[in-house]
Amino acid sequence: ILMLAFVSIGYGLTCTRVERLFEAHFENCLSASDATFLKVGVDELPQEKERTMKFIARVDAAINQGEWTPTQGKVLVYLQKDSAARALHIGDELMIHARCVEMEGPKNPGGFDYRAYMRMKQVHHQIYARSSDWKRIRMGGGWFRQIRGWQQQAVHRLSMLGMGEKEHAVLSALLLGSKQDLDRSQVD
C-alpha cells in the first residue's frame, strides 16, 4: 500500500509539473498543417548559428479560431539570420507567423536524442521563421538587456587587445561566458 501511495503521489506531482498536459498549452491551438500566429517572449540569449538565430521562447498567446488565446508552454525558435534577429535580447516579445512542428527524434540509432534533451526542458515543438514572418512587438527592458550590453562591450574591448581569433574566443568564453566565437574544435 505504501508503494502504491508513493507511485500515486509521484504521478500526481508529475501531472502538475508537465506543461504539455495543461489545457492552456499552445499546442491545443495549432493546426496540423497550417502556419499560425504566436506571441512569444525570448527566454534565453539567442545563439548565432550559420544561417539562423536559435533560442527558447515562452508562448504567451496563439490565434485559435480567429481570436487570440492566452497560452503557456515553450518552443524552440529558429529565425533567419539578419540584423533584426541578431539584435534580439532576453525579454523581447515577438509576433511569429510560422508552422510549428513537433521535434524529431534521433536519425541514427544510438545517436544523441536532442528531442529527449529538449523534453527535459519542457520544449516539444520548434519553429523556423523567415525574416518576413516575424516582428518584434516589444523590447524587453530591465537588467538582462543592460548586462548583455556590458558583456558585448567587454567582448569588443577584448578584441582590441591584438590577440588571435582563437585566443580571443577562449578568453571571451572563460571570462564572460560568450561561447559564440568558439569553433567546433575548441568546444569539443
Tab-separated table of N, CA and C in Angstrom, residues 3-150:
chain	number	residue	atom	x	y	z
A	3	MET	N	3.851	1.588	-1.242
A	3	MET	CA	4.428	1.756	-2.577
A	3	MET	C	3.405	2.374	-3.527
A	4	LEU	N	2.169	1.936	-3.465
A	4	LEU	CA	1.105	2.479	-4.300
A	4	LEU	C	0.883	3.963	-3.998
A	5	ALA	N	0.979	4.332	-2.736
A	5	ALA	CA	0.822	5.737	-2.349
A	5	ALA	C	1.945	6.585	-2.933
A	6	PHE	N	3.193	6.097	-2.866
A	6	PHE	CA	4.322	6.841	-3.430
A	6	PHE	C	4.195	6.992	-4.945
A	7	VAL	N	3.786	5.929	-5.616
A	7	VAL	CA	3.605	5.978	-7.065
A	7	VAL	C	2.501	6.979	-7.417
A	8	SER	N	1.415	6.952	-6.678
A	8	SER	CA	0.300	7.875	-6.933
A	8	SER	C	0.706	9.321	-6.703
A	9	ILE	N	1.434	9.570	-5.632
A	9	ILE	CA	1.904	10.933	-5.346
A	9	ILE	C	2.870	11.391	-6.437
A	10	GLY	N	3.784	10.515	-6.848
A	10	GLY	CA	4.727	10.855	-7.923
A	10	GLY	C	4.016	11.153	-9.224
A	11	TYR	N	3.026	10.353	-9.567
A	11	TYR	CA	2.255	10.588	-10.790
A	11	TYR	C	1.505	11.916	-10.718
A	12	GLY	N	0.902	12.181	-9.577
A	12	GLY	CA	0.169	13.443	-9.401
A	12	GLY	C	1.081	14.647	-9.511
A	13	LEU	N	2.254	14.586	-8.887
A	13	LEU	CA	3.206	15.697	-8.974
A	13	LEU	C	3.703	15.893	-10.405
A	14	THR	N	3.949	14.800	-11.105
A	14	THR	CA	4.391	14.896	-12.497
A	14	THR	C	3.329	15.577	-13.349
A	15	CYS	N	2.081	15.194	-13.178
A	15	CYS	CA	0.997	15.784	-13.973
A	15	CYS	C	0.828	17.279	-13.711
A	16	THR	N	1.148	17.723	-12.506
A	16	THR	CA	1.008	19.149	-12.209
A	16	THR	C	2.210	19.957	-12.685
A	17	ARG	N	3.304	19.293	-13.074
A	17	ARG	CA	4.515	19.984	-13.499
A	17	ARG	C	4.743	19.948	-15.015
A	18	VAL	N	4.130	19.020	-15.717
A	18	VAL	CA	4.334	18.877	-17.159
A	18	VAL	C	3.399	19.835	-17.890
A	19	GLU	N	3.986	20.920	-18.422
A	19	GLU	CA	3.190	21.970	-19.063
A	19	GLU	C	2.347	21.454	-20.225
A	20	ARG	N	2.871	20.472	-20.930
A	20	ARG	CA	2.193	19.968	-22.122
A	20	ARG	C	0.821	19.385	-21.787
A	21	LEU	N	0.617	18.953	-20.568
A	21	LEU	CA	-0.653	18.364	-20.162
A	21	LEU	C	-1.688	19.422	-19.774
A	22	PHE	N	-1.275	20.678	-19.656
A	22	PHE	CA	-2.198	21.741	-19.263
A	22	PHE	C	-3.144	22.070	-20.421
A	23	GLU	N	-4.368	22.392	-20.100
A	23	GLU	CA	-5.362	22.746	-21.113
A	23	GLU	C	-4.947	23.997	-21.895
A	24	ALA	N	-4.227	24.905	-21.252
A	24	ALA	CA	-3.833	26.166	-21.894
A	24	ALA	C	-2.541	26.038	-22.706
A	25	HIS	N	-1.996	24.826	-22.861
A	25	HIS	CA	-0.760	24.678	-23.633
A	25	HIS	C	-1.023	25.073	-25.086
A	26	PHE	N	-0.073	25.756	-25.686
A	26	PHE	CA	-0.275	26.313	-27.024
A	26	PHE	C	-0.513	25.253	-28.095
A	27	GLU	N	-0.074	24.019	-27.890
A	27	GLU	CA	-0.253	23.005	-28.930
A	27	GLU	C	-1.731	22.710	-29.174
A	28	ASN	N	-2.588	23.050	-28.226
A	28	ASN	CA	-4.026	22.872	-28.419
A	28	ASN	C	-4.605	23.888	-29.403
A	29	CYS	N	-3.841	24.926	-29.738
A	29	CYS	CA	-4.285	25.944	-30.690
A	29	CYS	C	-3.685	25.741	-32.082
A	30	LEU	N	-2.850	24.724	-32.238
A	30	LEU	CA	-2.136	24.544	-33.503
A	30	LEU	C	-2.972	23.790	-34.514
A	31	SER	N	-2.826	24.201	-35.761
A	31	SER	CA	-3.406	23.473	-36.879
A	31	SER	C	-2.372	22.439	-37.319
A	32	ALA	N	-2.829	21.297	-37.766
A	32	ALA	CA	-1.908	20.226	-38.135
A	32	ALA	C	-1.017	20.596	-39.316
A	33	SER	N	-1.512	21.407	-40.246
A	33	SER	CA	-0.721	21.673	-41.448
A	33	SER	C	-0.492	23.152	-41.723
A	34	ASP	N	-1.274	24.023	-41.140
A	34	ASP	CA	-1.178	25.443	-41.449
A	34	ASP	C	-0.269	26.182	-40.479
A	35	ALA	N	0.252	27.297	-40.967
A	35	ALA	CA	1.017	28.190	-40.098
A	35	ALA	C	0.041	28.902	-39.175
A	36	THR	N	0.522	29.301	-38.030
A	36	THR	CA	-0.311	30.017	-37.075
A	36	THR	C	0.456	31.211	-36.534
A	37	PHE	N	-0.260	32.135	-35.923
A	37	PHE	CA	0.367	33.285	-35.284
A	37	PHE	C	0.598	32.963	-33.815
A	38	LEU	N	1.814	33.232	-33.345
A	38	LEU	CA	2.157	33.053	-31.942
A	38	LEU	C	2.774	34.331	-31.418
A	39	LYS	N	2.434	34.677	-30.189
A	39	LYS	CA	3.099	35.768	-29.487
A	39	LYS	C	4.029	35.097	-28.488
A	40	VAL	N	5.337	35.339	-28.657
A	40	VAL	CA	6.320	34.655	-27.821
A	40	VAL	C	7.222	35.661	-27.127
A	41	GLY	N	7.807	35.228	-26.021
A	41	GLY	CA	8.790	36.018	-25.296
A	41	GLY	C	10.124	35.289	-25.307
A	42	VAL	N	11.195	36.006	-25.602
A	42	VAL	CA	12.527	35.414	-25.657
A	42	VAL	C	12.971	35.105	-24.228
A	43	ASP	N	13.208	33.824	-23.937
A	43	ASP	CA	13.554	33.390	-22.584
A	43	ASP	C	15.040	33.138	-22.370
A	44	GLU	N	15.787	33.024	-23.440
A	44	GLU	CA	17.226	32.805	-23.303
A	44	GLU	C	17.951	33.593	-24.381
A	45	LEU	N	19.202	33.841	-24.146
A	45	LEU	CA	20.013	34.603	-25.078
A	45	LEU	C	20.079	33.888	-26.424
A	46	PRO	N	19.665	34.535	-27.506
A	46	PRO	CA	19.728	33.882	-28.819
A	46	PRO	C	21.158	33.496	-29.196
A	47	GLN	N	21.296	32.297	-29.753
A	47	GLN	CA	22.590	31.788	-30.195
A	47	GLN	C	22.697	31.950	-31.707
A	48	GLU	N	23.809	32.479	-32.149
A	48	GLU	CA	24.009	32.672	-33.580
A	48	GLU	C	24.541	31.388	-34.187
A	49	LYS	N	23.816	30.858	-35.152
A	49	LYS	CA	24.227	29.676	-35.899
A	49	LYS	C	24.643	30.132	-37.304
A	50	GLU	N	24.950	29.191	-38.173
A	50	GLU	CA	25.446	29.546	-39.505
A	50	GLU	C	24.447	30.394	-40.295
A	51	ARG	N	23.174	29.967	-40.311
A	51	ARG	CA	22.165	30.697	-41.079
A	51	ARG	C	20.981	31.175	-40.251
A	52	THR	N	20.994	30.884	-38.955
A	52	THR	CA	19.841	31.217	-38.124
A	52	THR	C	20.279	31.765	-36.770
A	53	MET	N	19.307	32.308	-36.063
A	53	MET	CA	19.436	32.634	-34.650
A	53	MET	C	18.504	31.663	-33.925
A	54	LYS	N	18.994	31.035	-32.875
A	54	LYS	CA	18.256	29.974	-32.183
A	54	LYS	C	18.070	30.350	-30.718
A	55	PHE	N	16.853	30.139	-30.190
A	55	PHE	CA	16.583	30.391	-28.778
A	55	PHE	C	15.299	29.694	-28.350
A	56	ILE	N	15.151	29.543	-27.048
A	56	ILE	CA	13.906	29.021	-26.480
A	56	ILE	C	13.031	30.211	-26.110
A	57	ALA	N	11.746	30.100	-26.446
A	57	ALA	CA	10.805	31.180	-26.146
A	57	ALA	C	9.585	30.601	-25.432
A	58	ARG	N	8.988	31.419	-24.584
A	58	ARG	CA	7.720	31.023	-23.966
A	58	ARG	C	6.601	31.520	-24.884
A	59	VAL	N	5.569	30.739	-25.016
A	59	VAL	CA	4.441	31.100	-25.884
A	59	VAL	C	3.363	31.705	-25.002
A	60	ASP	N	3.144	33.012	-25.167
A	60	ASP	CA	2.184	33.726	-24.324
A	60	ASP	C	0.766	33.707	-24.883
A	61	ALA	N	0.632	33.629	-26.217
A	61	ALA	CA	-0.692	33.639	-26.842
A	61	ALA	C	-0.596	33.043	-28.235
A	62	ALA	N	-1.738	32.540	-28.716
A	62	ALA	CA	-1.813	31.977	-30.063
A	62	ALA	C	-3.193	32.291	-30.635
A	63	ILE	N	-3.242	32.350	-31.960
A	63	ILE	CA	-4.535	32.539	-32.620
A	63	ILE	C	-5.252	31.197	-32.619
A	64	ASN	N	-6.457	31.184	-32.065
A	64	ASN	CA	-7.278	29.975	-32.027
A	64	ASN	C	-8.667	30.351	-32.503
A	65	GLN	N	-9.086	29.801	-33.633
A	65	GLN	CA	-10.392	30.089	-34.225
A	65	GLN	C	-10.587	31.586	-34.420
A	66	GLY	N	-9.538	32.253	-34.905
A	66	GLY	CA	-9.618	33.670	-35.242
A	66	GLY	C	-9.446	34.632	-34.093
A	67	GLU	N	-9.215	34.150	-32.885
A	67	GLU	CA	-9.070	35.022	-31.720
A	67	GLU	C	-7.775	34.690	-30.977
A	68	TRP	N	-7.203	35.713	-30.349
A	68	TRP	CA	-6.018	35.494	-29.519
A	68	TRP	C	-6.431	34.773	-28.252
A	69	THR	N	-5.721	33.714	-27.941
A	69	THR	CA	-5.991	32.923	-26.754
A	69	THR	C	-4.739	32.900	-25.887
A	70	PRO	N	-4.837	33.263	-24.612
A	70	PRO	CA	-3.662	33.157	-23.738
A	70	PRO	C	-3.215	31.696	-23.636
A	71	THR	N	-1.919	31.479	-23.749
A	71	THR	CA	-1.392	30.114	-23.711
A	71	THR	C	-0.162	30.054	-22.819
A	72	GLN	N	0.358	28.877	-22.691
A	72	GLN	CA	1.617	28.670	-21.999
A	72	GLN	C	2.360	27.564	-22.719
A	73	GLY	N	3.603	27.381	-22.351
A	73	GLY	CA	4.442	26.389	-22.988
A	73	GLY	C	5.681	27.052	-23.560
A	74	LYS	N	6.603	26.228	-24.044
A	74	LYS	CA	7.853	26.722	-24.616
A	74	LYS	C	8.035	26.143	-26.001
A	75	VAL	N	8.760	26.884	-26.833
A	75	VAL	CA	9.035	26.450	-28.195
A	75	VAL	C	10.472	26.814	-28.550
A	76	LEU	N	11.122	25.969	-29.348
A	76	LEU	CA	12.456	26.256	-29.853
A	76	LEU	C	12.280	27.044	-31.140
A	77	VAL	N	12.868	28.235	-31.192
A	77	VAL	CA	12.679	29.137	-32.330
A	77	VAL	C	13.978	29.257	-33.118
A	78	TYR	N	13.854	29.127	-34.422
A	78	TYR	CA	14.944	29.403	-35.355
A	78	TYR	C	14.474	30.543	-36.242
A	79	LEU	N	15.191	31.663	-36.221
A	79	LEU	CA	14.873	32.796	-37.077
A	79	LEU	C	15.967	32.938	-38.131
A	80	GLN	N	15.547	33.254	-39.351
A	80	GLN	CA	16.522	33.524	-40.395
A	80	GLN	C	17.437	34.644	-39.909
A	81	LYS	N	18.739	34.442	-40.069
A	81	LYS	CA	19.701	35.400	-39.519
A	81	LYS	C	19.699	36.680	-40.349
A	82	ASP	N	19.490	37.796	-39.677
A	82	ASP	CA	19.593	39.129	-40.265
A	82	ASP	C	19.881	40.095	-39.114
A	83	SER	N	19.973	41.370	-39.421
A	83	SER	CA	20.324	42.347	-38.383
A	83	SER	C	19.258	42.421	-37.286
A	84	ALA	N	17.998	42.271	-37.645
A	84	ALA	CA	16.927	42.327	-36.641
A	84	ALA	C	16.998	41.117	-35.696
A	85	ALA	N	17.269	39.941	-36.246
A	85	ALA	CA	17.364	38.741	-35.408
A	85	ALA	C	18.592	38.809	-34.502
A	86	ARG	N	19.687	39.364	-35.002
A	86	ARG	CA	20.897	39.491	-34.177
A	86	ARG	C	20.699	40.466	-33.017
A	87	ALA	N	19.749	41.397	-33.144
A	87	ALA	CA	19.532	42.429	-32.124
A	87	ALA	C	18.583	41.975	-31.014
A	88	LEU	N	18.110	40.743	-31.059
A	88	LEU	CA	17.171	40.272	-30.038
A	88	LEU	C	17.868	40.035	-28.705
A	89	HIS	N	17.105	40.269	-27.637
A	89	HIS	CA	17.608	40.081	-26.277
A	89	HIS	C	16.569	39.361	-25.438
A	90	ILE	N	16.985	38.866	-24.303
A	90	ILE	CA	16.066	38.245	-23.357
A	90	ILE	C	14.999	39.270	-22.974
A	91	GLY	N	13.742	38.828	-22.963
A	91	GLY	CA	12.639	39.697	-22.578
A	91	GLY	C	11.912	40.324	-23.753
A	92	ASP	N	12.507	40.302	-24.948
A	92	ASP	CA	11.816	40.839	-26.125
A	92	ASP	C	10.591	39.991	-26.425
A	93	GLU	N	9.547	40.637	-26.932
A	93	GLU	CA	8.344	39.918	-27.336
A	93	GLU	C	8.220	39.981	-28.846
A	94	LEU	N	7.878	38.843	-29.444
A	94	LEU	CA	7.795	38.726	-30.891
A	94	LEU	C	6.430	38.211	-31.305
A	95	MET	N	6.044	38.592	-32.517
A	95	MET	CA	4.878	38.007	-33.175
A	95	MET	C	5.444	37.180	-34.316
A	96	ILE	N	5.138	35.883	-34.325
A	96	ILE	CA	5.683	34.977	-35.337
A	96	ILE	C	4.533	34.307	-36.075
A	97	HIS	N	4.632	34.292	-37.402
A	97	HIS	CA	3.687	33.549	-38.224
A	97	HIS	C	4.468	32.416	-38.881
A	98	ALA	N	4.272	31.202	-38.385
A	98	ALA	CA	5.034	30.068	-38.895
A	98	ALA	C	4.318	28.773	-38.547
A	99	ARG	N	4.779	27.719	-39.162
A	99	ARG	CA	4.260	26.389	-38.872
A	99	ARG	C	5.071	25.812	-37.716
A	100	CYS	N	4.393	25.387	-36.705
A	100	CYS	CA	5.022	24.828	-35.508
A	100	CYS	C	4.994	23.311	-35.638
A	101	VAL	N	6.172	22.683	-35.579
A	101	VAL	CA	6.246	21.237	-35.747
A	101	VAL	C	6.839	20.589	-34.502
A	102	GLU	N	6.436	19.359	-34.278
A	102	GLU	CA	6.977	18.609	-33.156
A	102	GLU	C	8.420	18.225	-33.468
A	103	MET	N	9.262	18.235	-32.460
A	103	MET	CA	10.669	17.919	-32.655
A	103	MET	C	10.833	16.453	-33.022
A	104	GLU	N	11.801	16.192	-33.914
A	104	GLU	CA	12.058	14.830	-34.370
A	104	GLU	C	13.048	14.134	-33.449
A	105	GLY	N	12.959	12.819	-33.415
A	105	GLY	CA	13.885	12.011	-32.642
A	105	GLY	C	15.194	11.825	-33.393
A	106	PRO	N	16.098	11.059	-32.824
A	106	PRO	CA	17.401	10.865	-33.462
A	106	PRO	C	17.278	10.115	-34.781
A	107	LYS	N	18.082	10.514	-35.751
A	107	LYS	CA	18.060	9.876	-37.068
A	107	LYS	C	18.926	8.616	-37.085
A	108	ASN	N	19.953	8.578	-36.233
A	108	ASN	CA	20.853	7.430	-36.161
A	108	ASN	C	20.583	6.648	-34.878
A	109	PRO	N	20.495	5.322	-34.999
A	109	PRO	CA	20.310	4.520	-33.783
A	109	PRO	C	21.483	4.722	-32.824
A	110	GLY	N	21.173	4.952	-31.583
A	110	GLY	CA	22.214	5.150	-30.580
A	110	GLY	C	22.794	6.550	-30.570
A	111	GLY	N	22.314	7.427	-31.469
A	111	GLY	CA	22.803	8.804	-31.519
A	111	GLY	C	22.186	9.640	-30.413
A	112	PHE	N	22.715	10.838	-30.249
A	112	PHE	CA	22.204	11.743	-29.222
A	112	PHE	C	20.750	12.079	-29.519
A	113	ASP	N	19.901	11.952	-28.527
A	113	ASP	CA	18.475	12.229	-28.682
A	113	ASP	C	18.182	13.659	-28.227
A	114	TYR	N	18.296	14.592	-29.175
A	114	TYR	CA	18.061	16.001	-28.878
A	114	TYR	C	16.620	16.234	-28.444
A	115	ARG	N	15.687	15.472	-29.018
A	115	ARG	CA	14.280	15.613	-28.645
A	115	ARG	C	14.086	15.292	-27.158
A	116	ALA	N	14.692	14.218	-26.681
A	116	ALA	CA	14.575	13.858	-25.257
A	116	ALA	C	15.227	14.921	-24.382
A	117	TYR	N	16.363	15.443	-24.832
A	117	TYR	CA	17.051	16.510	-24.098
A	117	TYR	C	16.144	17.743	-23.971
A	118	MET	N	15.506	18.128	-25.071
A	118	MET	CA	14.623	19.296	-25.039
A	118	MET	C	13.348	19.017	-24.238
A	119	ARG	N	12.888	17.792	-24.252
A	119	ARG	CA	11.710	17.449	-23.440
A	119	ARG	C	11.983	17.648	-21.959
A	120	MET	N	13.224	17.401	-21.546
A	120	MET	CA	13.582	17.644	-20.144
A	120	MET	C	13.445	19.127	-19.812
A	121	LYS	N	13.565	19.990	-20.828
A	121	LYS	CA	13.376	21.434	-20.650
A	121	LYS	C	11.933	21.838	-20.942
A	122	GLN	N	11.066	20.847	-21.158
A	122	GLN	CA	9.654	21.041	-21.490
A	122	GLN	C	9.461	21.771	-22.816
A	123	VAL	N	10.325	21.484	-23.773
A	123	VAL	CA	10.212	22.031	-25.128
A	123	VAL	C	9.935	20.858	-26.053
A	124	HIS	N	8.768	20.876	-26.720
A	124	HIS	CA	8.352	19.762	-27.568
A	124	HIS	C	8.211	20.151	-29.038
A	125	HIS	N	8.172	21.447	-29.318
A	125	HIS	CA	7.948	21.925	-30.678
A	125	HIS	C	9.049	22.897	-31.094
A	126	GLN	N	9.165	23.081	-32.417
A	126	GLN	CA	10.114	24.049	-32.947
A	126	GLN	C	9.471	24.811	-34.098
A	127	ILE	N	10.027	25.993	-34.340
A	127	ILE	CA	9.531	26.887	-35.386
A	127	ILE	C	10.721	27.404	-36.170
A	128	TYR	N	10.559	27.500	-37.478
A	128	TYR	CA	11.517	28.234	-38.299
A	128	TYR	C	10.736	29.367	-38.951
A	129	ALA	N	11.241	30.589	-38.837
A	129	ALA	CA	10.570	31.741	-39.438
A	129	ALA	C	11.566	32.545	-40.258
A	130	ARG	N	11.171	32.867	-41.484
A	130	ARG	CA	11.971	33.751	-42.331
A	130	ARG	C	11.857	35.173	-41.787
A	131	SER	N	12.710	36.043	-42.260
A	131	SER	CA	12.725	37.438	-41.778
A	131	SER	C	11.377	38.121	-41.949
A	132	SER	N	10.649	37.769	-42.999
A	132	SER	CA	9.355	38.408	-43.265
A	132	SER	C	8.213	37.817	-42.431
A	133	ASP	N	8.486	36.752	-41.679
A	133	ASP	CA	7.431	36.061	-40.933
A	133	ASP	C	7.400	36.371	-39.440
A	134	TRP	N	8.205	37.313	-38.998
A	134	TRP	CA	8.191	37.662	-37.583
A	134	TRP	C	8.473	39.151	-37.412
A	135	LYS	N	8.083	39.646	-36.251
A	135	LYS	CA	8.307	41.060	-35.925
A	135	LYS	C	8.430	41.202	-34.416
A	136	ARG	N	9.381	42.038	-33.993
A	136	ARG	CA	9.474	42.335	-32.562
A	136	ARG	C	8.378	43.345	-32.249
A	137	ILE	N	7.548	43.019	-31.263
A	137	ILE	CA	6.444	43.909	-30.913
A	137	ILE	C	6.716	44.682	-29.627
A	138	ARG	N	7.713	44.211	-28.851
A	138	ARG	CA	8.077	44.951	-27.646
A	138	ARG	C	9.497	44.574	-27.265
A	139	MET	N	10.286	45.595	-26.983
A	139	MET	CA	11.643	45.360	-26.499
A	139	MET	C	11.590	45.072	-25.009
A	140	GLY	N	12.293	44.034	-24.630
A	140	GLY	CA	12.384	43.724	-23.216
A	140	GLY	C	13.284	44.743	-22.539
A	141	GLY	N	12.968	45.068	-21.357
A	141	GLY	CA	13.790	46.025	-20.620
A	141	GLY	C	14.498	45.333	-19.481
A	142	GLY	N	14.863	46.092	-18.537
A	142	GLY	CA	15.423	45.529	-17.327
A	142	GLY	C	16.909	45.264	-17.395
A	143	TRP	N	17.344	44.571	-16.409
A	143	TRP	CA	18.765	44.390	-16.217
A	143	TRP	C	19.372	43.354	-17.146
A	144	PHE	N	18.563	42.411	-17.732
A	144	PHE	CA	19.115	41.468	-18.704
A	144	PHE	C	19.719	42.208	-19.895
A	145	ARG	N	18.992	43.189	-20.389
A	145	ARG	CA	19.470	43.959	-21.540
A	145	ARG	C	20.725	44.739	-21.163
A	146	GLN	N	20.752	45.319	-19.974
A	146	GLN	CA	21.913	46.086	-19.522
A	146	GLN	C	23.144	45.188	-19.387
A	147	ILE	N	22.962	44.035	-18.767
A	147	ILE	CA	24.083	43.109	-18.583
A	147	ILE	C	24.595	42.620	-19.931
A	148	ARG	N	23.692	42.310	-20.854
A	148	ARG	CA	24.107	41.869	-22.189
A	148	ARG	C	24.897	42.978	-22.890
A	149	GLY	N	24.503	44.218	-22.722
A	149	GLY	CA	25.244	45.339	-23.301
A	149	GLY	C	26.649	45.428	-22.730
A	150	TRP	N	26.787	45.256	-21.429
A	150	TRP	CA	28.112	45.281	-20.800
A	150	TRP	C	28.966	44.126	-21.323
